[in-house]
Amino acid sequence: QIEVSDKDMKDTYGNRRARYETPERRHLEQIVFPNIDEAKAAADKLAQGTTFEALAAERGLKETNIDLGTVAKSAVVDQDVANAAFALKSGEVSAPVQGRFGIAIVKVDSIEAGKIKPFEEVAPEIKRDIQHDRAKNEMVNVQEKVEDERLGGATLADAARKFGLKPLTIEAIDRNGKDAKGNPVPGLPQNVDVLNAAFSADVHG
């Protein structure tokens, strides 16, 4: 029964954008050098036509040694390397980058574009979440009002009726949810252990 406007849903969509977004990912390869001179010499070889793979082989590195996998920018441990790699086009190789673990040259093998789920696809989920949150708040508000009425001397049933709630009176029930004749009592709330709460409470508690 809780109405949710399109504006509320679109505002929530904007605030949750990261939840619905799949970031851009890149397949990266990296060679790390112990000093800037070796890195510059390697960069010169690459500029003269040596392939990245041939350069790695010259240094005794296998593909498994240089392959960083297909990763999002946030997954690259070295932020400086990440910034350099995600500024390149597919197939390009970076200049030497001073990283945390040495001086690196990184290559972008391929790029997977980022995606975001459109509003229309996630609107039903957003609406349910907003309704759920508002329902919880409303329940808390009503509970507080009912408790105020009870503190003022009203019965639980009278307080419930005042706020448009329909009280359910159960003449007899045991811990298993059965009446005096051993039949299941209908109308009990689902997924809420009201019986344990009731049998743990004092009379009129």
Short mmCIF file of C-alpha atoms in Angstrom, two decimals:
data_model
loop_
_atom_site.label_atom_id
_atom_site.label_comp_id
_atom_site.label_asym_id
_atom_site.label_seq_id
_atom_site.Cartn_x
_atom_site.Cartn_y
_atom_site.Cartn_z
CA GLN A 1 0.00 0.00 0.00
CA ILE A 2 3.03 2.31 0.15
CA GLU A 3 3.25 4.49 -2.95
CA VAL A 4 6.67 5.33 -4.38
CA SER A 5 7.11 8.12 -6.93
CA ASP A 6 9.28 7.85 -10.04
CA LYS A 7 11.39 10.71 -8.70
CA ASP A 8 12.13 8.80 -5.47
CA MET A 9 13.11 5.71 -7.45
CA LYS A 10 15.31 7.67 -9.85
CA ASP A 11 16.99 9.51 -6.97
CA THR A 12 17.72 6.16 -5.31
CA TYR A 13 19.02 4.79 -8.61
CA GLY A 14 21.45 7.71 -8.84
CA ASN A 15 22.62 7.25 -5.27
CA ARG A 16 23.17 3.54 -5.84
CA ARG A 17 24.82 3.87 -9.24
CA ALA A 18 27.92 1.93 -8.15
CA ARG A 19 25.73 -1.06 -7.19
CA TYR A 20 24.40 -1.39 -10.74
CA GLU A 21 27.63 -0.62 -12.54
CA THR A 22 30.17 -3.12 -13.86
CA PRO A 23 33.46 -1.21 -14.19
CA GLU A 24 35.66 -1.25 -17.26
CA ARG A 25 38.19 -4.11 -17.20
CA ARG A 26 41.47 -4.49 -19.04
CA HIS A 27 43.74 -7.42 -19.79
CA LEU A 28 47.18 -6.22 -18.70
CA GLU A 29 50.75 -7.43 -18.99
CA GLN A 30 53.59 -5.94 -16.97
CA ILE A 31 57.37 -6.13 -16.85
CA VAL A 32 59.11 -4.75 -13.77
CA PHE A 33 62.68 -3.42 -13.94
CA PRO A 34 65.16 -2.91 -11.10
CA ASN A 35 66.23 0.56 -12.23
CA ILE A 36 65.29 3.37 -14.61
CA ASP A 37 68.19 2.75 -16.99
CA GLU A 38 67.05 -0.80 -17.79
CA ALA A 39 63.48 0.39 -18.10
CA LYS A 40 64.44 3.15 -20.56
CA ALA A 41 66.54 0.73 -22.61
CA ALA A 42 63.56 -1.63 -22.77
CA ALA A 43 61.26 1.22 -23.79
CA ASP A 44 63.67 2.10 -26.63
CA LYS A 45 63.57 -1.51 -27.88
CA LEU A 46 59.78 -1.45 -27.84
CA ALA A 47 59.81 1.81 -29.79
CA GLN A 48 62.10 0.20 -32.38
CA GLY A 49 59.68 -2.68 -32.96
CA THR A 50 60.54 -5.33 -30.35
CA THR A 51 57.35 -6.95 -29.15
CA PHE A 52 56.37 -6.94 -25.50
CA GLU A 53 56.47 -10.73 -25.46
CA ALA A 54 59.94 -10.83 -27.02
CA LEU A 55 61.16 -8.30 -24.48
CA ALA A 56 59.82 -10.46 -21.67
CA ALA A 57 61.50 -13.54 -23.14
CA GLU A 58 64.83 -11.69 -23.33
CA ARG A 59 64.56 -11.14 -19.58
CA GLY A 60 63.75 -14.80 -18.94
CA LEU A 61 60.11 -14.14 -18.11
CA LYS A 62 57.27 -16.46 -19.05
CA GLU A 63 53.76 -15.36 -19.89
CA THR A 64 52.63 -16.32 -16.39
CA ASN A 65 55.24 -13.93 -14.97
CA ILE A 66 53.94 -10.88 -16.81
CA ASP A 67 50.20 -11.54 -17.11
CA LEU A 68 48.12 -9.49 -14.64
CA GLY A 69 44.86 -10.91 -15.99
CA THR A 70 41.70 -9.03 -16.92
CA VAL A 71 41.10 -6.62 -14.07
CA ALA A 72 39.24 -3.47 -13.07
CA LYS A 73 41.31 -0.42 -12.23
CA SER A 74 40.55 -0.82 -8.53
CA ALA A 75 42.00 -4.35 -8.58
CA VAL A 76 45.48 -3.23 -9.65
CA VAL A 77 47.58 -3.14 -6.49
CA ASP A 78 49.89 -0.37 -7.67
CA GLN A 79 47.80 2.79 -8.20
CA ASP A 80 50.44 4.50 -10.35
CA VAL A 81 50.57 1.49 -12.67
CA ALA A 82 46.76 1.42 -12.74
CA ASN A 83 46.58 5.09 -13.72
CA ALA A 84 49.06 4.55 -16.54
CA ALA A 85 47.42 1.36 -17.81
CA PHE A 86 43.90 2.79 -17.84
CA ALA A 87 45.03 5.85 -19.80
CA LEU A 88 46.18 3.70 -22.73
CA LYS A 89 44.29 2.37 -25.74
CA SER A 90 44.05 -1.33 -26.52
CA GLY A 91 47.40 -2.64 -27.77
CA GLU A 92 49.40 0.32 -26.43
CA VAL A 93 52.40 0.13 -24.09
CA SER A 94 53.15 2.63 -21.35
CA ALA A 95 56.32 4.58 -20.71
CA PRO A 96 58.31 3.45 -17.65
CA VAL A 97 56.26 3.99 -14.49
CA GLN A 98 57.72 4.29 -11.00
CA GLY A 99 55.65 1.80 -9.05
CA ARG A 100 55.65 0.32 -5.57
CA PHE A 101 57.66 -2.74 -6.59
CA GLY A 102 60.04 -1.21 -9.08
CA ILE A 103 59.86 0.54 -12.43
CA ALA A 104 57.20 -1.01 -14.63
CA ILE A 105 56.20 -0.99 -18.26
CA VAL A 106 52.63 -2.13 -18.80
CA LYS A 107 50.77 -3.22 -21.92
CA VAL A 108 47.01 -3.24 -22.55
CA ASP A 109 46.03 -6.35 -24.51
CA SER A 110 42.29 -5.76 -24.60
CA ILE A 111 39.53 -3.64 -23.05
CA GLU A 112 36.11 -4.69 -21.79
CA ALA A 113 33.84 -1.65 -21.63
CA GLY A 114 32.04 -0.89 -18.41
CA LYS A 115 28.29 -1.44 -18.21
CA ILE A 116 25.46 -0.14 -16.07
CA LYS A 117 22.05 -1.72 -15.64
CA PRO A 118 19.38 0.65 -16.98
CA PHE A 119 16.88 2.18 -14.58
CA GLU A 120 13.99 0.27 -16.16
CA GLU A 121 15.66 -3.06 -15.36
CA VAL A 122 16.22 -2.36 -11.65
CA ALA A 123 13.16 -0.16 -10.97
CA PRO A 124 11.08 -3.02 -9.46
CA GLU A 125 13.92 -3.88 -7.05
CA ILE A 126 14.36 -0.24 -6.07
CA LYS A 127 10.62 0.16 -5.48
CA ARG A 128 10.51 -2.91 -3.23
CA ASP A 129 13.50 -1.67 -1.21
CA ILE A 130 11.97 1.78 -0.70
CA GLN A 131 8.63 0.27 0.28
CA HIS A 132 10.35 -2.09 2.70
CA ASP A 133 12.32 0.73 4.36
CA ARG A 134 9.27 2.95 4.65
CA ALA A 135 7.17 0.08 5.99
CA LYS A 136 9.74 -0.60 8.72
CA ASN A 137 9.74 3.07 9.70
CA GLU A 138 5.96 3.16 9.75
CA MET A 139 5.83 0.04 11.93
CA VAL A 140 8.19 1.61 14.43
CA ASN A 141 6.12 4.80 14.48
CA VAL A 142 2.87 2.91 15.04
CA GLN A 143 4.45 0.73 17.73
CA GLU A 144 5.60 3.84 19.61
CA LYS A 145 2.12 5.39 19.34
CA VAL A 146 0.48 2.18 20.61
CA GLU A 147 2.88 2.04 23.55
CA ASP A 148 2.07 5.67 24.39
CA GLU A 149 -1.64 4.80 24.40
CA ARG A 150 -1.05 1.82 26.66
CA LEU A 151 0.96 3.95 29.07
CA GLY A 152 -2.05 6.25 29.14
CA GLY A 153 -4.29 3.40 30.26
CA ALA A 154 -5.72 2.12 26.98
CA THR A 155 -5.90 -1.60 26.28
CA LEU A 156 -3.81 -3.05 23.49
CA ALA A 157 -6.94 -3.71 21.44
CA ASP A 158 -8.25 -0.15 21.89
CA ALA A 159 -4.87 1.32 21.02
CA ALA A 160 -4.68 -0.84 17.91
CA ARG A 161 -8.12 0.23 16.70
CA LYS A 162 -7.23 3.89 17.21
CA PHE A 163 -4.52 3.59 14.61
CA GLY A 164 -6.48 1.52 12.12
CA LEU A 165 -5.12 -1.87 13.15
CA LYS A 166 -7.30 -4.94 13.54
CA PRO A 167 -6.55 -6.77 16.80
CA LEU A 168 -6.65 -10.57 16.79
CA THR A 169 -7.88 -12.14 20.02
CA ILE A 170 -6.85 -15.75 20.65
CA GLU A 171 -8.73 -17.39 23.51
CA ALA A 172 -6.24 -20.20 24.07
CA ILE A 173 -2.99 -21.29 22.44
CA ASP A 174 0.00 -23.41 23.44
CA ARG A 175 3.66 -23.06 22.56
CA ASN A 176 3.10 -25.21 19.46
CA GLY A 177 0.47 -22.87 18.07
CA LYS A 178 -2.52 -25.09 18.83
CA ASP A 179 -5.80 -24.22 20.52
CA ALA A 180 -7.50 -26.01 23.44
CA LYS A 181 -8.76 -28.75 21.10
CA GLY A 182 -5.34 -29.37 19.60
CA ASN A 183 -6.06 -27.62 16.31
CA PRO A 184 -3.61 -25.15 14.71
CA VAL A 185 -4.61 -21.55 15.41
CA PRO A 186 -5.10 -19.65 12.13
CA GLY A 187 -3.95 -16.12 11.43
CA LEU A 188 -0.60 -16.17 13.23
CA PRO A 189 2.08 -13.90 11.73
CA GLN A 190 4.56 -15.62 9.45
CA ASN A 191 8.32 -15.56 10.07
CA VAL A 192 7.83 -13.99 13.51
CA ASP A 193 8.14 -15.97 16.74
CA VAL A 194 5.21 -14.38 18.58
CA LEU A 195 4.59 -17.51 20.66
CA ASN A 196 7.98 -17.49 22.32
CA ALA A 197 7.57 -13.79 23.08
CA ALA A 198 4.07 -14.36 24.47
CA PHE A 199 5.08 -17.25 26.71
CA SER A 200 8.08 -15.29 27.97
CA ALA A 201 5.98 -12.25 28.93
CA ASP A 202 4.14 -11.54 32.17
CA VAL A 203 0.36 -11.17 32.33
CA HIS A 204 -0.58 -7.87 30.62
CA GLY A 205 3.10 -7.50 29.69
#
